Amino acid sequence: MIAPSIPHNERKRQKAVESYGLLDTQEEEKYDNITSIISQICDAPIALITLLDKERNFLKSHLGVPFNESPRDISFCGHAINEDDPMMIVEDARKDDRFHDNPLVKDYNAIFYAGVSLVNKEGYKLGTLCVYDHKPRTLNTEQKNVLQSLAKQVVMLFEQRVQNDELRLLRDNLERKNKNLEKFAAVVSHDLKSPVNNIISLTNLLKEENQDLSEDSLQYIDYLQQSSASLRNYIDGVLRFYKSDEILGLDKNTVVLKSLIEDCKHIADANNQANIRLHAVLDTVFINEAAIKQVLINLLTNAIKYNDKDQIQIDMHCKEDEDFYYWEVTDNGIGIPEKDLVKIFGLFERLGVVDRFGNQGNGIGLATTQKIVTRLGGKINVSSTLGQGTTFTFTVEKD
C-alpha cells in the first residue's frame, strides 16, 4: 500500500476545507440525495461525499458504508486530489500497487473506485464525490459526465452554506443594531419630550402674562411655539414608528367595523372638520385591531391635514375575499405630485408641502403605515390627482 502524498498547498487547502464548517456535521438530505442519485446512475453499491481533513477522510454523505470517517493515509480520495485529471478511476484495486493491500480493499472489498475532486472557486481540492464497487469495472461516458456534473453541484451546496451562514450573521447583526437603535430612539425621544413640553408650557405662559410685548417679540414667541410643537410631533412620530412592532405582536379579534371607524374618526378628527363616510357590506372584521387603527388614523389624519377644501370629504371602503381584507381611503385634498408618489413611504421623507395648519410633515407617519401593512402580510399603494385628491389602498392578510 502507498499512502497518498500531501499536496504542496496543504495548509491553504486545509484552511479552505475548514472554512465551510462541514467537518463533523450531521447527515443532510440534500447531500444524501446526491449520493443516492450517483449510486443509481453508476450502478455502484457505495457512494460518498468526502472532505480530506488533516489526518482523516470525513464522509459528509456515506451510502453503503456504516462509518463516516476513515484514516487519510488509506483513503483513495487522498490520491484522487493529487491527480491532474479531474477524475481518478481505479478499475481493479487488487492490481494497483497503491491499494492492493489497503484495508478498504481487504475488509470492505473496495475493488473499483471512481472519484471526482470537489474544487472550490479558489481552485482548492476539498475532497471528492466518489463511488465504489465490489468487482472490477469501469464507467461509460454518460456516467462519467454525470459524476462530474454532480461534483460541481456538491461544491455549489458548500458555497451556498457559506452564503447562508454569512446572511444569518448579517441578519443577526442587523437585528441587534435595530434593537439598539429602537432603544436609543425610545430613550432619546422620551427624554426630549419633557423639556419640549416645558418649553411649550413656558412660552404659552410667557405670552399670556406679557401682552404688552412688542409685535416682534410676540412673533418670536409664536415661532418658538410652532417650532416646539413641530419637535413634539416629530418625537411622537419616532416613538410610534418604533413602538409599532409592539402592536404587531397583539392577537387578532373580531371587531365591529362601524365602531372601529368611529374610534379612528374621534382620534383623527376630534374637531369634526371632515365628513367621513364608510362604504362596506361587512359588519365585522377579524383583525389586529390596534395595528389597523394605527394605519387608519395615520391615513385619516393626512387626509384632513393636506386638504384645502371648505368641505373635507373622506370615503372609506372595506371588502374581503377568502385571503385578504381590502381597504380604501379616498379624500378630496390637495393631491400628491406624480414624481413624489414613489417616495412618500420613505422614513423621514418630506415633500416640502405645508398642511392646512401651516406645518410641514415629519416623514414618519406613512413610513409607519407601510411598515405595519407589510408586517400584516399586505401591500399599500397610492394614486393621486393634484388638486382633486388622493386614494390609499391597502390589503391585510387573513389567517
Short mmCIF file of C-alpha atoms in Angstrom, two decimals:
data_model
loop_
_atom_site.label_atom_id
_atom_site.label_comp_id
_atom_site.label_asym_id
_atom_site.label_seq_id
_atom_site.Cartn_x
_atom_site.Cartn_y
_atom_site.Cartn_z
CA MET A 1 0.00 0.00 0.00
CA ILE A 2 1.18 3.51 -0.75
CA ALA A 3 -0.16 6.36 1.40
CA PRO A 4 -1.26 9.47 -0.51
CA SER A 5 1.21 12.32 -0.56
CA ILE A 6 0.39 15.67 0.97
CA PRO A 7 -0.42 18.42 -1.60
CA HIS A 8 2.08 21.26 -1.85
CA ASN A 9 -0.62 23.79 -0.86
CA GLU A 10 -1.92 21.70 2.03
CA ARG A 11 -2.03 24.49 4.62
CA LYS A 12 -4.22 26.70 2.43
CA ARG A 13 -6.22 23.69 1.19
CA GLN A 14 -6.93 22.63 4.79
CA LYS A 15 -7.97 26.18 5.66
CA ALA A 16 -10.38 26.13 2.72
CA VAL A 17 -11.90 22.84 3.91
CA GLU A 18 -12.43 24.22 7.41
CA SER A 19 -13.97 27.45 6.08
CA TYR A 20 -17.13 25.61 5.03
CA GLY A 21 -17.89 24.45 8.57
CA LEU A 22 -18.85 20.96 7.39
CA LEU A 23 -16.40 18.78 9.30
CA ASP A 24 -18.14 16.63 11.95
CA THR A 25 -21.60 17.81 10.91
CA GLN A 26 -24.60 15.52 10.79
CA GLU A 27 -26.01 13.88 7.69
CA GLU A 28 -28.11 16.17 5.49
CA GLU A 29 -30.76 15.11 3.00
CA LYS A 30 -29.51 17.38 0.20
CA TYR A 31 -26.13 15.62 0.20
CA ASP A 32 -27.59 12.15 0.72
CA ASN A 33 -29.83 12.74 -2.30
CA ILE A 34 -26.77 13.27 -4.47
CA THR A 35 -25.02 10.08 -3.31
CA SER A 36 -28.27 8.17 -3.85
CA ILE A 37 -28.59 9.50 -7.41
CA ILE A 38 -25.00 8.83 -8.36
CA SER A 39 -25.17 5.35 -6.85
CA GLN A 40 -28.11 4.50 -9.09
CA ILE A 41 -26.67 6.11 -12.23
CA CYS A 42 -23.30 4.40 -11.80
CA ASP A 43 -24.89 1.18 -10.54
CA ALA A 44 -22.47 1.29 -7.59
CA PRO A 45 -23.26 -0.02 -4.08
CA ILE A 46 -21.14 2.66 -2.36
CA ALA A 47 -21.28 6.43 -2.99
CA LEU A 48 -19.55 9.07 -0.85
CA ILE A 49 -19.08 12.79 -0.49
CA THR A 50 -15.74 13.23 1.25
CA LEU A 51 -13.70 16.05 2.78
CA LEU A 52 -9.97 15.47 3.28
CA ASP A 53 -9.15 16.62 6.80
CA LYS A 54 -5.70 16.75 8.41
CA GLU A 55 -5.48 13.07 9.30
CA ARG A 56 -8.79 11.64 8.17
CA ASN A 57 -11.23 11.40 5.34
CA PHE A 58 -14.53 12.77 6.65
CA LEU A 59 -17.59 11.41 4.87
CA LYS A 60 -20.27 14.09 4.68
CA SER A 61 -22.56 11.56 2.99
CA HIS A 62 -21.89 7.82 3.05
CA LEU A 63 -24.18 5.47 1.17
CA GLY A 64 -23.23 1.82 1.52
CA VAL A 65 -20.75 2.01 4.42
CA PRO A 66 -21.51 2.19 8.17
CA PHE A 67 -18.81 4.74 9.12
CA ASN A 68 -18.45 8.48 8.47
CA GLU A 69 -14.66 8.78 8.54
CA SER A 70 -11.52 6.78 7.86
CA PRO A 71 -7.76 7.39 8.16
CA ARG A 72 -6.46 9.71 5.47
CA ASP A 73 -3.40 7.53 4.81
CA ILE A 74 -5.58 4.68 3.46
CA SER A 75 -8.03 6.84 1.52
CA PHE A 76 -8.45 6.55 -2.23
CA CYS A 77 -9.63 10.17 -2.18
CA GLY A 78 -6.27 11.29 -0.81
CA HIS A 79 -4.74 10.07 -4.07
CA ALA A 80 -7.58 11.49 -6.18
CA ILE A 81 -6.99 15.10 -5.10
CA ASN A 82 -3.35 14.77 -6.19
CA GLU A 83 -4.30 13.79 -9.73
CA ASP A 84 -4.01 16.31 -12.56
CA ASP A 85 -7.12 14.90 -14.17
CA PRO A 86 -10.47 15.89 -12.62
CA MET A 87 -11.44 12.21 -12.23
CA MET A 88 -9.45 9.26 -10.89
CA ILE A 89 -10.58 5.74 -11.84
CA VAL A 90 -9.18 2.53 -10.39
CA GLU A 91 -10.70 -0.39 -12.29
CA ASP A 92 -9.24 -3.12 -10.05
CA ALA A 93 -7.58 -2.00 -6.82
CA ARG A 94 -6.16 -5.52 -6.26
CA LYS A 95 -3.83 -4.95 -9.22
CA ASP A 96 -2.77 -1.43 -8.18
CA ASP A 97 0.37 -1.04 -6.07
CA ARG A 98 -1.22 1.86 -4.19
CA PHE A 99 -4.20 -0.17 -2.96
CA HIS A 100 -3.74 -3.94 -3.31
CA ASP A 101 -3.24 -4.45 0.44
CA ASN A 102 -5.30 -1.45 1.57
CA PRO A 103 -7.69 -2.24 4.48
CA LEU A 104 -10.57 -0.84 2.44
CA VAL A 105 -9.84 -3.41 -0.24
CA LYS A 106 -9.31 -6.31 2.16
CA ASP A 107 -12.05 -5.56 4.72
CA TYR A 108 -14.73 -3.83 2.60
CA ASN A 109 -13.99 -5.39 -0.80
CA ALA A 110 -13.46 -1.95 -2.37
CA ILE A 111 -12.30 -3.19 -5.78
CA PHE A 112 -13.46 -0.45 -8.15
CA TYR A 113 -13.17 3.28 -7.46
CA ALA A 114 -14.12 6.43 -9.40
CA GLY A 115 -13.75 9.84 -7.78
CA VAL A 116 -14.08 13.45 -8.94
CA SER A 117 -12.32 16.17 -6.96
CA LEU A 118 -14.51 18.81 -5.33
CA VAL A 119 -12.77 22.01 -6.41
CA ASN A 120 -13.87 25.34 -4.98
CA LYS A 121 -13.76 28.68 -6.80
CA GLU A 122 -10.24 29.36 -5.47
CA GLY A 123 -9.03 26.10 -7.00
CA TYR A 124 -8.52 24.14 -3.77
CA LYS A 125 -9.44 20.44 -3.83
CA LEU A 126 -11.60 19.88 -0.77
CA GLY A 127 -12.44 16.21 -1.21
CA THR A 128 -14.32 14.06 -3.70
CA LEU A 129 -17.61 12.75 -4.94
CA CYS A 130 -16.86 9.07 -5.47
CA VAL A 131 -18.30 5.60 -5.99
CA TYR A 132 -17.00 2.11 -5.15
CA ASP A 133 -17.93 -1.34 -6.39
CA HIS A 134 -17.06 -4.84 -5.22
CA LYS A 135 -15.93 -6.01 -8.65
CA PRO A 136 -13.60 -4.79 -11.40
CA ARG A 137 -15.33 -2.49 -13.89
CA THR A 138 -15.31 0.97 -15.45
CA LEU A 139 -17.76 3.78 -16.20
CA ASN A 140 -19.28 4.75 -19.51
CA THR A 141 -19.11 8.30 -20.85
CA GLU A 142 -22.56 9.25 -19.60
CA GLN A 143 -21.79 8.05 -16.08
CA LYS A 144 -18.53 10.00 -16.04
CA ASN A 145 -20.27 13.16 -17.19
CA VAL A 146 -22.97 12.85 -14.52
CA LEU A 147 -20.37 12.22 -11.81
CA GLN A 148 -18.51 15.38 -12.81
CA SER A 149 -21.70 17.44 -13.03
CA LEU A 150 -22.90 16.34 -9.62
CA ALA A 151 -19.47 17.08 -8.13
CA LYS A 152 -19.94 20.70 -9.24
CA GLN A 153 -23.38 20.65 -7.64
CA VAL A 154 -21.85 19.48 -4.34
CA VAL A 155 -19.43 22.41 -4.39
CA MET A 156 -22.33 24.76 -5.09
CA LEU A 157 -24.05 23.40 -1.97
CA PHE A 158 -20.86 24.04 0.00
CA GLU A 159 -20.76 27.64 -1.26
CA GLN A 160 -24.45 28.09 -0.57
CA ARG A 161 -23.88 27.02 3.01
CA VAL A 162 -21.22 29.70 3.44
CA GLN A 163 -23.50 32.33 1.91
CA ASN A 164 -26.37 31.29 4.17
CA ASP A 165 -24.11 31.49 7.21
CA GLU A 166 -22.99 34.96 6.16
CA LEU A 167 -26.59 36.06 5.61
CA ARG A 168 -27.61 34.71 9.01
CA LEU A 169 -24.73 36.57 10.63
CA LEU A 170 -25.68 39.75 8.75
CA ARG A 171 -29.32 39.32 9.77
CA ASP A 172 -28.37 38.80 13.41
CA ASN A 173 -26.14 41.88 13.35
CA LEU A 174 -28.88 43.95 11.74
CA GLU A 175 -31.45 42.74 14.25
CA ARG A 176 -29.11 43.59 17.11
CA LYS A 177 -28.35 47.03 15.68
CA ASN A 178 -32.06 47.64 15.05
CA LYS A 179 -32.90 46.74 18.65
CA ASN A 180 -30.18 49.06 19.89
CA LEU A 181 -31.49 51.79 17.59
CA GLU A 182 -35.02 51.26 18.87
CA LYS A 183 -33.81 51.53 22.47
CA PHE A 184 -31.82 54.64 21.63
CA ALA A 185 -34.73 56.27 19.82
CA ALA A 186 -37.12 55.44 22.64
CA VAL A 187 -34.80 56.75 25.34
CA VAL A 188 -33.87 59.92 23.46
CA SER A 189 -37.47 60.61 22.45
CA HIS A 190 -38.71 60.06 25.98
CA ASP A 191 -36.01 62.27 27.47
CA LEU A 192 -36.71 65.01 24.94
CA LYS A 193 -40.47 65.10 25.44
CA SER A 194 -40.31 66.52 28.95
CA PRO A 195 -38.14 69.59 28.18
CA VAL A 196 -40.08 70.22 24.95
CA ASN A 197 -43.38 70.15 26.83
CA ASN A 198 -41.85 72.54 29.38
CA ILE A 199 -40.83 74.91 26.59
CA ILE A 200 -44.35 74.84 25.16
CA SER A 201 -45.92 75.50 28.57
CA LEU A 202 -43.49 78.29 29.41
CA THR A 203 -43.92 80.04 26.07
CA ASN A 204 -47.71 79.89 26.46
CA LEU A 205 -47.40 81.34 29.96
CA LEU A 206 -44.97 83.99 28.77
CA LYS A 207 -47.33 85.08 26.03
CA GLU A 208 -50.38 85.17 28.30
CA GLU A 209 -48.69 87.21 31.02
CA ASN A 210 -46.88 89.64 28.75
CA GLN A 211 -49.42 91.02 26.32
CA ASP A 212 -47.56 94.36 26.31
CA LEU A 213 -44.59 92.87 24.49
CA SER A 214 -43.69 94.33 21.16
CA GLU A 215 -45.14 92.85 18.00
CA ASP A 216 -41.75 91.41 17.08
CA SER A 217 -41.36 89.77 20.50
CA LEU A 218 -44.80 88.21 20.26
CA GLN A 219 -43.91 86.97 16.78
CA TYR A 220 -40.75 85.38 18.18
CA ILE A 221 -42.81 83.61 20.83
CA ASP A 222 -45.16 82.33 18.12
CA TYR A 223 -42.17 80.98 16.22
CA LEU A 224 -40.93 79.30 19.38
CA GLN A 225 -44.34 77.75 20.00
CA GLN A 226 -44.58 76.45 16.44
CA SER A 227 -41.06 75.01 16.49
CA SER A 228 -41.65 73.34 19.85
CA ALA A 229 -44.94 71.85 18.68
CA SER A 230 -43.26 70.59 15.50
CA LEU A 231 -40.47 68.99 17.53
CA ARG A 232 -43.00 67.34 19.84
CA ASN A 233 -44.87 65.89 16.86
CA TYR A 234 -41.59 64.65 15.45
CA ILE A 235 -40.71 62.93 18.73
CA ASP A 236 -44.18 61.37 18.94
CA GLY A 237 -43.82 60.11 15.38
CA VAL A 238 -40.47 58.45 16.13
CA LEU A 239 -41.94 56.76 19.17
CA ARG A 240 -44.94 55.50 17.19
CA PHE A 241 -42.69 54.15 14.44
CA TYR A 242 -40.60 52.05 16.80
CA LYS A 243 -43.50 51.07 19.05
CA SER A 244 -45.40 49.74 16.03
CA ASP A 245 -43.52 46.46 16.48
CA GLU A 246 -45.23 46.06 19.85
CA ILE A 247 -48.75 46.36 18.48
CA LEU A 248 -47.93 43.96 15.65
CA GLY A 249 -47.47 41.24 18.24
CA LEU A 250 -51.03 41.59 19.56
CA ASP A 251 -53.64 38.92 18.88
CA LYS A 252 -56.44 39.30 16.38
CA ASN A 253 -60.04 39.64 17.48
CA THR A 254 -63.46 40.19 15.94
CA VAL A 255 -64.16 43.92 15.60
CA VAL A 256 -67.38 45.70 14.63
CA LEU A 257 -66.37 47.71 11.57
CA LYS A 258 -68.54 50.77 12.23
CA SER A 259 -67.25 51.02 15.80
CA LEU A 260 -63.68 50.75 14.55
CA ILE A 261 -64.17 53.63 12.10
CA GLU A 262 -65.89 55.76 14.74
CA ASP A 263 -62.97 55.27 17.13
CA CYS A 264 -60.50 56.24 14.41
CA LYS A 265 -62.59 59.28 13.48
CA HIS A 266 -62.71 60.57 17.07
CA ILE A 267 -58.93 60.40 17.31
CA ALA A 268 -58.04 61.72 13.85
CA ASP A 269 -60.84 64.31 13.59
CA ALA A 270 -61.53 65.47 17.13
CA ASN A 271 -62.80 68.83 15.85
CA ASN A 272 -65.24 67.30 13.35
CA GLN A 273 -63.64 69.02 10.39
CA ALA A 274 -64.36 66.23 7.90
CA ASN A 275 -67.29 64.31 6.53
CA ILE A 276 -66.08 60.71 6.84
CA ARG A 277 -68.27 58.05 5.19
CA LEU A 278 -67.90 54.27 5.40
CA HIS A 279 -68.92 52.10 2.43
CA ALA A 280 -68.84 48.44 3.36
CA VAL A 281 -71.09 45.39 3.33
CA LEU A 282 -69.09 43.86 6.17
CA ASP A 283 -70.36 44.07 9.72
CA THR A 284 -67.27 42.69 11.43
CA VAL A 285 -63.61 42.04 10.63
CA PHE A 286 -61.20 39.65 12.33
CA ILE A 287 -58.04 41.71 12.66
CA ASN A 288 -55.27 43.05 14.87
CA GLU A 289 -57.38 46.00 15.99
CA ALA A 290 -54.57 48.16 17.37
CA ALA A 291 -52.47 47.79 14.22
CA ILE A 292 -55.34 48.60 11.84
CA LYS A 293 -56.32 51.58 13.97
CA GLN A 294 -52.80 52.97 13.67
CA VAL A 295 -52.93 52.62 9.89
CA LEU A 296 -56.38 54.18 9.51
CA ILE A 297 -55.65 57.03 11.92
CA ASN A 298 -52.49 57.91 10.01
CA LEU A 299 -54.35 57.94 6.69
CA LEU A 300 -57.31 59.92 8.05
CA THR A 301 -55.02 62.44 9.73
CA ASN A 302 -53.13 63.04 6.48
CA ALA A 303 -56.39 63.31 4.52
CA ILE A 304 -57.53 66.10 6.86
CA LYS A 305 -54.23 67.92 7.20
CA TYR A 306 -53.44 68.04 3.50
CA ASN A 307 -56.80 69.34 2.35
CA ASP A 308 -57.58 72.82 1.05
CA LYS A 309 -61.30 72.38 0.52
CA ASP A 310 -64.00 74.12 2.56
CA GLN A 311 -65.71 70.75 2.99
CA ILE A 312 -63.32 67.90 3.66
CA GLN A 313 -64.71 64.66 2.25
CA ILE A 314 -63.22 61.25 3.07
CA ASP A 315 -64.68 57.99 1.79
CA MET A 316 -63.62 54.66 3.26
CA HIS A 317 -64.26 51.26 1.68
CA CYS A 318 -63.69 47.78 3.06
CA LYS A 319 -64.33 44.43 1.44
CA GLU A 320 -62.93 40.92 1.66
CA ASP A 321 -62.23 37.73 -0.19
CA GLU A 322 -61.02 34.36 1.01
CA ASP A 323 -57.47 35.54 1.71
CA PHE A 324 -57.47 39.32 2.27
CA TYR A 325 -59.30 42.35 3.57
CA TYR A 326 -59.18 45.23 1.09
CA TRP A 327 -59.23 48.80 2.43
CA GLU A 328 -59.50 52.09 0.57
CA VAL A 329 -59.27 55.66 1.89
CA THR A 330 -60.09 58.44 -0.61
CA ASP A 331 -60.02 62.19 0.08
CA ASN A 332 -60.68 65.38 -1.87
CA GLY A 333 -57.44 67.03 -0.73
CA ILE A 334 -54.58 68.80 -2.44
CA GLY A 335 -53.20 65.63 -4.06
CA ILE A 336 -49.61 64.44 -4.47
CA PRO A 337 -47.37 65.14 -7.47
CA GLU A 338 -46.77 62.03 -9.55
CA LYS A 339 -42.99 62.32 -9.15
CA ASP A 340 -43.37 62.11 -5.36
CA LEU A 341 -45.61 59.03 -5.22
CA VAL A 342 -42.63 56.66 -5.22
CA LYS A 343 -41.02 58.23 -2.16
CA ILE A 344 -43.83 59.15 0.22
CA PHE A 345 -43.43 55.94 2.24
CA GLY A 346 -39.73 56.58 2.93
CA LEU A 347 -38.81 57.16 6.56
CA PHE A 348 -38.14 60.89 7.22
CA GLU A 349 -39.02 61.64 3.58
CA ARG A 350 -40.58 65.08 3.30
CA LEU A 351 -42.20 66.68 0.26
CA GLY A 352 -41.86 70.26 1.48
CA VAL A 353 -45.63 70.75 1.49
CA VAL A 354 -47.31 72.82 4.20
CA ASP A 355 -50.57 71.43 5.60
CA ARG A 356 -53.76 73.42 6.27
CA PHE A 357 -52.39 74.40 9.67
CA GLY A 358 -49.14 75.80 8.27
CA ASN A 359 -46.95 72.88 9.35
CA GLN A 360 -44.71 70.51 7.41
CA GLY A 361 -44.87 66.76 7.92
CA ASN A 362 -42.07 64.82 9.58
CA GLY A 363 -41.93 61.91 7.12
CA ILE A 364 -42.74 59.27 9.73
CA GLY A 365 -46.50 58.61 9.55
CA LEU A 366 -46.64 56.94 6.13
CA ALA A 367 -43.42 55.02 6.78
CA THR A 368 -45.05 53.62 9.91
CA THR A 369 -48.19 52.83 7.93
CA GLN A 370 -46.30 50.88 5.29
CA LYS A 371 -44.28 49.05 7.93
CA ILE A 372 -47.45 47.87 9.69
CA VAL A 373 -49.27 46.87 6.50
CA THR A 374 -46.26 44.90 5.26
CA ARG A 375 -45.90 43.07 8.56
CA LEU A 376 -49.62 42.22 8.40
CA GLY A 377 -48.95 40.39 5.14
CA GLY A 378 -50.35 43.08 2.88
CA LYS A 379 -49.35 45.85 0.47
CA ILE A 380 -50.19 49.53 0.32
CA ASN A 381 -50.49 51.65 -2.82
CA VAL A 382 -51.36 55.25 -3.58
CA SER A 383 -52.85 57.11 -6.53
CA SER A 384 -53.44 60.84 -6.69
CA THR A 385 -54.53 63.76 -8.85
CA LEU A 386 -53.24 67.23 -7.98
CA GLY A 387 -56.00 69.49 -6.76
CA GLN A 388 -58.56 66.69 -6.65
CA GLY A 389 -57.48 64.21 -4.05
CA THR A 390 -55.64 61.03 -3.10
CA THR A 391 -56.57 57.37 -2.69
CA PHE A 392 -54.67 54.94 -0.50
CA THR A 393 -55.45 51.24 -0.92
CA PHE A 394 -54.04 48.51 1.27
CA THR A 395 -54.59 44.85 2.00
CA VAL A 396 -54.39 42.83 5.19
CA GLU A 397 -53.86 39.09 5.02
CA LYS A 398 -56.30 36.78 6.77
CA ASP A 399 -55.10 33.72 8.67
#
